[in-house]
mmCIF file of C-alpha atoms and ligand atoms in Angstrom:
data_model
loop_
_atom_site.group_PDB
_atom_site.id
_atom_site.type_symbol
_atom_site.label_atom_id
_atom_site.label_comp_id
_atom_site.label_asym_id
_atom_site.label_seq_id
_atom_site.Cartn_x
_atom_site.Cartn_y
_atom_site.Cartn_z
ATOM 1 C CA MET A 1 -18.622 -23.759 -0.379
ATOM 2 C CA PRO A 2 -18.555 -19.999 -1.157
ATOM 3 C CA THR A 3 -15.432 -18.019 -0.224
ATOM 4 C CA ILE A 4 -15.722 -16.199 3.069
ATOM 5 C CA PRO A 5 -15.600 -12.431 2.435
ATOM 6 C CA ARG A 6 -12.754 -10.630 4.202
ATOM 7 C CA LEU A 7 -13.484 -7.016 5.163
ATOM 8 C CA PHE A 8 -11.576 -4.123 6.707
ATOM 9 C CA LEU A 9 -13.400 -2.142 9.422
ATOM 10 C CA HIS A 10 -12.533 1.163 11.111
ATOM 11 C CA HIS A 11 -13.652 -0.203 14.459
ATOM 12 C CA PRO A 12 -12.080 -1.937 17.474
ATOM 13 C CA LEU A 13 -12.642 -5.701 17.387
ATOM 14 C CA SER A 14 -13.120 -7.992 20.389
ATOM 15 C CA SER A 15 -14.992 -11.164 21.234
ATOM 16 C CA GLY A 16 -18.802 -11.056 21.281
ATOM 17 C CA MET A 17 -18.920 -7.464 20.042
ATOM 18 C CA GLU A 18 -21.471 -6.301 17.481
ATOM 19 C CA VAL A 19 -19.854 -3.912 15.008
ATOM 20 C CA PRO A 20 -21.269 -1.898 12.117
ATOM 21 C CA GLY A 21 -19.956 -2.091 8.579
ATOM 22 C CA SER A 22 -20.161 0.660 5.969
ATOM 23 C CA ALA A 23 -22.929 1.299 3.437
ATOM 24 C CA ASP A 24 -20.548 0.139 0.691
ATOM 25 C CA GLN A 25 -19.925 -3.118 2.542
ATOM 26 C CA ALA A 26 -23.689 -3.624 2.953
ATOM 27 C CA HIS A 27 -24.174 -3.103 -0.789
ATOM 28 C CA TYR A 28 -21.280 -5.417 -1.628
ATOM 29 C CA LEU A 29 -22.489 -8.203 0.665
ATOM 30 C CA GLN A 30 -26.172 -8.010 -0.250
ATOM 31 C CA THR A 31 -26.190 -7.049 -3.913
ATOM 32 C CA VAL A 32 -22.810 -8.027 -5.332
ATOM 33 C CA ILE A 33 -22.021 -11.325 -3.615
ATOM 34 C CA ARG A 34 -25.544 -12.051 -2.308
ATOM 35 C CA ARG A 35 -24.834 -12.870 1.314
ATOM 36 C CA ASP A 36 -27.458 -12.888 4.056
ATOM 37 C CA VAL A 37 -27.902 -12.727 7.829
ATOM 38 C CA GLY A 38 -26.069 -15.658 9.466
ATOM 39 C CA ASP A 39 -23.380 -15.900 6.765
ATOM 40 C CA ASP A 40 -19.702 -15.922 7.758
ATOM 41 C CA VAL A 41 -17.244 -13.087 7.200
ATOM 42 C CA ARG A 42 -13.684 -12.378 8.321
ATOM 43 C CA LEU A 43 -12.890 -8.946 9.707
ATOM 44 C CA PHE A 44 -9.681 -7.014 10.414
ATOM 45 C CA ASN A 45 -8.898 -3.442 11.394
ATOM 46 C CA GLY A 46 -5.103 -3.170 11.282
ATOM 47 C CA GLN A 47 -4.669 -3.534 15.055
ATOM 48 C CA ASP A 48 -6.652 -6.408 16.503
ATOM 49 C CA GLY A 49 -5.740 -9.290 14.173
ATOM 50 C CA GLU A 50 -8.354 -11.073 12.093
ATOM 51 C CA TRP A 51 -11.713 -12.263 13.392
ATOM 52 C CA ASP A 52 -14.326 -14.809 12.349
ATOM 53 C CA ALA A 53 -17.710 -13.120 12.464
ATOM 54 C CA GLN A 54 -21.283 -13.488 11.274
ATOM 55 C CA ILE A 55 -23.604 -11.049 9.563
ATOM 56 C CA THR A 56 -26.294 -10.190 12.124
ATOM 57 C CA ALA A 57 -28.203 -7.497 10.221
ATOM 58 C CA LEU A 58 -28.165 -6.672 6.517
ATOM 59 C CA ARG A 59 -30.077 -4.076 4.564
ATOM 60 C CA ARG A 60 -29.287 -2.244 1.339
ATOM 61 C CA ASP A 61 -27.147 0.380 3.073
ATOM 62 C CA ARG A 62 -26.567 -1.044 6.564
ATOM 63 C CA VAL A 63 -24.788 -4.064 7.898
ATOM 64 C CA SER A 64 -23.597 -5.274 11.261
ATOM 65 C CA PHE A 65 -21.498 -8.213 12.328
ATOM 66 C CA THR A 66 -21.088 -10.196 15.533
ATOM 67 C CA LEU A 67 -17.527 -11.201 16.329
ATOM 68 C CA LEU A 68 -16.902 -14.848 17.198
ATOM 69 C CA THR A 69 -13.236 -15.818 17.598
ATOM 70 C CA ARG A 70 -9.929 -14.326 16.593
ATOM 71 C CA ASN A 71 -8.334 -16.506 13.899
ATOM 72 C CA ARG A 72 -5.080 -14.481 13.500
ATOM 73 C CA GLU A 73 -3.201 -12.632 16.208
ATOM 74 C CA PRO A 74 -2.095 -9.064 15.463
ATOM 75 C CA SER A 75 1.418 -8.934 14.041
ATOM 76 C CA THR A 76 3.710 -6.198 12.835
ATOM 77 C CA GLU A 77 4.171 -5.937 9.101
ATOM 78 C CA ASP A 78 7.296 -5.031 7.191
ATOM 79 C CA ASP A 79 8.512 -1.496 7.693
ATOM 80 C CA LEU A 80 8.910 -0.883 3.973
ATOM 81 C CA TRP A 81 8.046 2.462 2.426
ATOM 82 C CA LEU A 82 7.529 3.119 -1.266
ATOM 83 C CA VAL A 83 8.324 6.647 -2.456
ATOM 84 C CA PHE A 84 7.501 7.131 -6.140
ATOM 85 C CA ALA A 85 7.064 10.044 -8.507
ATOM 86 C CA LEU A 86 3.351 10.460 -9.114
ATOM 87 C CA LEU A 87 2.163 8.743 -12.295
ATOM 88 C CA LYS A 88 -0.942 9.026 -14.452
ATOM 89 C CA ARG A 89 -4.064 7.921 -12.633
ATOM 90 C CA ASP A 90 -4.270 4.314 -13.852
ATOM 91 C CA HIS A 91 -0.608 3.675 -13.183
ATOM 92 C CA THR A 92 -0.783 5.254 -9.731
ATOM 93 C CA ASP A 93 -3.787 3.033 -8.955
ATOM 94 C CA LEU A 94 -1.827 -0.002 -10.083
ATOM 95 C CA VAL A 95 1.208 0.937 -7.989
ATOM 96 C CA VAL A 96 -0.934 1.412 -4.859
ATOM 97 C CA GLN A 97 -2.704 -1.902 -5.389
ATOM 98 C CA LYS A 98 0.429 -3.927 -6.092
ATOM 99 C CA ALA A 99 2.581 -2.213 -3.445
ATOM 100 C CA THR A 100 -0.099 -3.186 -0.915
ATOM 101 C CA GLU A 101 0.065 -6.794 -2.065
ATOM 102 C CA LEU A 102 3.872 -6.667 -1.820
ATOM 103 C CA GLY A 103 3.768 -5.477 1.792
ATOM 104 C CA ALA A 104 4.550 -1.734 1.651
ATOM 105 C CA SER A 105 3.631 -0.041 4.940
ATOM 106 C CA VAL A 106 3.708 3.562 3.660
ATOM 107 C CA ILE A 107 3.091 4.707 0.090
ATOM 108 C CA GLN A 108 4.383 8.227 -0.503
ATOM 109 C CA PRO A 109 3.861 9.879 -3.911
ATOM 110 C CA ILE A 110 6.334 12.661 -4.730
ATOM 111 C CA LEU A 111 6.534 15.524 -7.184
ATOM 112 C CA THR A 112 9.729 15.906 -9.181
ATOM 113 C CA SER A 113 10.746 18.222 -12.043
ATOM 114 C CA ARG A 114 9.584 15.715 -14.639
ATOM 115 C CA THR A 115 6.438 14.514 -12.866
ATOM 116 C CA ASN A 116 3.412 14.980 -15.117
ATOM 117 C CA ALA A 117 0.687 14.779 -12.458
ATOM 118 C CA ALA A 118 0.200 16.912 -9.359
ATOM 119 C CA ARG A 119 -2.841 15.698 -7.493
ATOM 120 C CA VAL A 120 -4.293 12.449 -6.247
ATOM 121 C CA ASN A 121 -7.706 11.479 -5.024
ATOM 122 C CA GLU A 122 -6.617 10.311 -1.588
ATOM 123 C CA ALA A 123 -9.957 8.720 -0.697
ATOM 124 C CA ARG A 124 -9.855 6.682 -3.891
ATOM 125 C CA LEU A 125 -6.264 5.536 -3.312
ATOM 126 C CA GLY A 126 -7.163 4.675 0.294
ATOM 127 C CA SER A 127 -10.014 2.458 -0.981
ATOM 128 C CA ILE A 128 -7.693 0.751 -3.453
ATOM 129 C CA ALA A 129 -5.247 0.006 -0.619
ATOM 130 C CA ILE A 130 -8.068 -1.373 1.573
ATOM 131 C CA GLU A 131 -9.357 -3.641 -1.209
ATOM 132 C CA ALA A 132 -5.849 -4.921 -1.921
ATOM 133 C CA ALA A 133 -5.266 -5.582 1.800
ATOM 134 C CA GLU A 134 -8.583 -7.478 2.015
ATOM 135 C CA GLN A 135 -7.748 -9.555 -1.026
ATOM 136 C CA SER A 136 -4.119 -10.274 -0.119
ATOM 137 C CA GLU A 137 -4.913 -11.310 3.465
ATOM 138 C CA ARG A 138 -2.749 -8.617 5.049
ATOM 139 C CA LEU A 139 -3.563 -7.668 8.611
ATOM 140 C CA THR A 140 -2.890 -3.973 7.993
ATOM 141 C CA VAL A 141 -3.591 -1.388 5.319
ATOM 142 C CA PRO A 142 -0.683 0.786 4.143
ATOM 143 C CA GLU A 143 -0.837 4.497 4.784
ATOM 144 C CA VAL A 144 -1.183 6.349 1.470
ATOM 145 C CA ARG A 145 0.230 9.846 2.020
ATOM 146 C CA SER A 146 -0.379 13.118 0.175
ATOM 147 C CA PRO A 147 2.096 13.996 -2.575
ATOM 148 C CA LEU A 148 5.128 16.038 -1.497
ATOM 149 C CA PRO A 149 7.908 17.713 -3.495
ATOM 150 C CA LEU A 150 11.024 15.517 -3.503
ATOM 151 C CA SER A 151 13.080 18.314 -1.908
ATOM 152 C CA ASP A 152 10.659 18.652 1.055
ATOM 153 C CA LEU A 153 10.639 14.937 1.582
ATOM 154 C CA LEU A 154 14.430 14.730 1.662
ATOM 155 C CA GLU A 155 14.734 17.685 4.015
ATOM 156 C CA HIS A 156 12.456 16.077 6.608
ATOM 157 C CA TRP A 157 13.480 12.489 6.049
ATOM 158 C CA PRO A 158 14.140 10.347 9.177
ATOM 159 C CA ALA A 159 17.885 9.875 8.728
ATOM 160 C CA ASP A 160 17.919 6.387 10.287
ATOM 161 C CA ARG A 161 15.726 4.998 7.477
ATOM 162 C CA PRO A 162 17.861 4.090 4.436
ATOM 163 C CA VAL A 163 16.497 5.093 1.035
ATOM 164 C CA PHE A 164 17.345 2.852 -1.900
ATOM 165 C CA ALA A 165 17.048 5.161 -4.904
ATOM 166 C CA ALA A 166 16.479 3.354 -8.201
ATOM 167 C CA ILE A 167 18.663 5.068 -10.782
ATOM 168 C CA GLU A 168 18.834 3.754 -14.316
ATOM 169 C CA ARG A 169 22.017 3.730 -16.421
ATOM 170 C CA ALA A 170 24.232 4.382 -13.397
ATOM 171 C CA SER A 171 27.191 2.229 -12.445
ATOM 172 C CA VAL A 172 25.891 1.502 -8.971
ATOM 173 C CA ALA A 173 25.307 -1.762 -7.110
ATOM 174 C CA ALA A 174 22.309 -3.941 -7.883
ATOM 175 C CA ILE A 175 19.461 -3.688 -5.385
ATOM 176 C CA ARG A 176 19.728 -6.351 -2.664
ATOM 177 C CA PRO A 177 17.356 -7.619 0.026
ATOM 178 C CA HIS A 178 17.245 -5.416 3.128
ATOM 179 C CA ARG A 179 15.403 -6.675 6.205
ATOM 180 C CA GLY A 180 14.976 -3.595 8.394
ATOM 181 C CA ALA A 181 13.098 -0.320 8.013
ATOM 182 C CA CYS A 182 13.854 1.251 4.637
ATOM 183 C CA ALA A 183 12.341 2.936 1.586
ATOM 184 C CA LEU A 184 12.477 2.411 -2.160
ATOM 185 C CA LEU A 185 12.574 5.593 -4.253
ATOM 186 C CA VAL A 186 11.514 5.478 -7.913
ATOM 187 C CA GLY A 187 11.620 8.409 -10.320
ATOM 188 C CA PRO A 188 9.156 9.610 -12.968
ATOM 189 C CA GLU A 189 8.800 8.275 -16.520
ATOM 190 C CA GLY A 190 11.239 10.956 -17.676
ATOM 191 C CA GLY A 191 13.749 10.016 -14.955
ATOM 192 C CA PHE A 192 15.289 12.271 -12.296
ATOM 193 C CA THR A 193 17.000 15.436 -13.588
ATOM 194 C CA PRO A 194 20.796 15.789 -13.208
ATOM 195 C CA LEU A 195 20.176 18.302 -10.399
ATOM 196 C CA GLU A 196 17.853 15.882 -8.562
ATOM 197 C CA LEU A 197 20.399 13.099 -8.973
ATOM 198 C CA ALA A 198 23.159 15.292 -7.554
ATOM 199 C CA THR A 199 20.904 16.298 -4.635
ATOM 200 C CA LEU A 200 20.004 12.697 -3.891
ATOM 201 C CA ARG A 201 23.648 11.714 -3.767
ATOM 202 C CA ARG A 202 24.367 14.367 -1.135
ATOM 203 C CA TYR A 203 22.151 12.722 1.491
ATOM 204 C CA PRO A 204 24.005 10.055 3.493
ATOM 205 C CA PHE A 205 20.859 7.965 3.939
ATOM 206 C CA VAL A 206 20.410 7.596 0.129
ATOM 207 C CA THR A 207 21.979 4.595 -1.600
ATOM 208 C CA PRO A 208 21.626 4.545 -5.401
ATOM 209 C CA VAL A 209 20.783 1.089 -6.752
ATOM 210 C CA ASN A 210 20.109 -0.393 -10.151
ATOM 211 C CA LEU A 211 17.316 -2.755 -11.098
ATOM 212 C CA GLY A 212 19.094 -4.522 -13.937
ATOM 213 C CA PRO A 213 20.185 -3.793 -17.483
ATOM 214 C CA ARG A 214 16.788 -2.883 -18.922
ATOM 215 C CA ILE A 215 15.010 0.450 -18.467
ATOM 216 C CA LEU A 216 11.770 -0.358 -16.690
ATOM 217 C CA ARG A 217 8.575 1.679 -16.768
ATOM 218 C CA ALA A 218 8.229 3.523 -13.467
ATOM 219 C CA GLU A 219 5.382 1.300 -12.252
ATOM 220 C CA THR A 220 7.382 -1.831 -13.079
ATOM 221 C CA ALA A 221 10.380 -0.372 -11.234
ATOM 222 C CA CYS A 222 8.210 0.176 -8.115
ATOM 223 C CA LEU A 223 7.038 -3.421 -8.044
ATOM 224 C CA VAL A 224 10.309 -5.087 -8.964
ATOM 225 C CA GLY A 225 12.183 -2.888 -6.477
ATOM 226 C CA LEU A 226 9.834 -3.761 -3.610
ATOM 227 C CA ALA A 227 10.037 -7.466 -4.389
ATOM 228 C CA LEU A 228 13.842 -7.405 -4.638
ATOM 229 C CA LEU A 229 14.242 -5.366 -1.446
ATOM 230 C CA ARG A 230 12.292 -7.954 0.493
ATOM 231 C CA GLY A 231 14.057 -10.909 -1.146
ATOM 232 C CA ALA A 232 12.709 -14.142 -2.550
ATOM 233 C CA GLY A 233 10.551 -14.984 0.479
ATOM 234 C CA LEU A 234 8.661 -11.671 0.294
ATOM 235 C CA GLY A 235 8.114 -12.136 4.035
HETATM 236 N N1 SAM B 1 13.372 8.342 -19.044
HETATM 237 C C1 SAM B 1 14.431 7.601 -18.417
HETATM 238 C C2 SAM B 1 15.451 7.204 -19.430
HETATM 239 O O1 SAM B 1 15.036 6.885 -20.536
HETATM 240 O O2 SAM B 1 16.613 7.152 -19.097
HETATM 241 C C3 SAM B 1 13.870 6.325 -17.777
HETATM 242 C C4 SAM B 1 13.104 6.555 -16.538
HETATM 243 S S1 SAM B 1 12.335 5.060 -15.978
HETATM 244 C C5 SAM B 1 11.096 4.827 -17.181
HETATM 245 C C6 SAM B 1 11.456 5.567 -14.558
HETATM 246 C C7 SAM B 1 12.121 5.297 -13.226
HETATM 247 O O3 SAM B 1 12.211 3.886 -13.016
HETATM 248 C C8 SAM B 1 13.522 5.814 -13.082
HETATM 249 O O4 SAM B 1 13.556 7.160 -12.652
HETATM 250 C C9 SAM B 1 14.128 4.877 -12.053
HETATM 251 O O5 SAM B 1 13.806 5.305 -10.741
HETATM 252 C C10 SAM B 1 13.412 3.565 -12.325
HETATM 253 N N2 SAM B 1 14.160 2.628 -13.176
HETATM 254 C C11 SAM B 1 13.768 2.115 -14.356
HETATM 255 N N3 SAM B 1 14.658 1.218 -14.819
HETATM 256 C C12 SAM B 1 15.645 1.153 -13.898
HETATM 257 C C13 SAM B 1 16.846 0.395 -13.802
HETATM 258 N N4 SAM B 1 17.212 -0.475 -14.720
HETATM 259 N N5 SAM B 1 17.611 0.575 -12.692
HETATM 260 C C14 SAM B 1 17.266 1.470 -11.743
HETATM 261 N N6 SAM B 1 16.140 2.215 -11.796
HETATM 262 C C15 SAM B 1 15.329 2.051 -12.842
#
């Protein structure tokens, strides 16, 4: 029995509806995994839950689906933001993919004094987040935001959302699970500068935390921090 493909659509979903997929989805279904008209798929759009559907038309660059029944009701996901200093392309890709799997709802790259990259390909990161959401059976796709300087982000930060700032070699408490809305902040490979550290400590919504005795690569710190913030259940 082949696995049923699970696809994200930018389209409202309701019973009996016929909805179009993208040219990429048509190519994937027809050429990569060799599906045909009448085959089953599962669809989600971030708002209307997940739906069983069938392929009703399939050509090289066009596909449409007919919706059958909803198999998962919409539900709210964790309100967990990841703020991380932009990394080299491959590492940024990895962070976006894994943070999606770990349930982040917003992924915000930042620019710090020691950040070595300045730009991202937002469309590409958006596609990575969609693929990871499809694969991990999430009902939503995280919002991947444009990079912002750390100082701008802090100035406009919603003060009721705690920020757990991962700071290595500091005598601060270990990161602990936090159930409500919050954010994890991870610095660049070179670490935050003394000035950035002093600035961070001035904001009442920032709590410095440590991630254990070893110095982790920034991408590892992002993933470990997200997992530890959500606790063992990762719910
Ligand atoms: N260059 C820095 C140094 O050698 O001291 C290390 C920076 S580390 C590779 C990159 C980021 O990961 C840090 O800015 C911090 O946010 C996070 N990080 C890594 N290990 C950590 C730890 N044990 N506790 C808290 N944060 C950590």
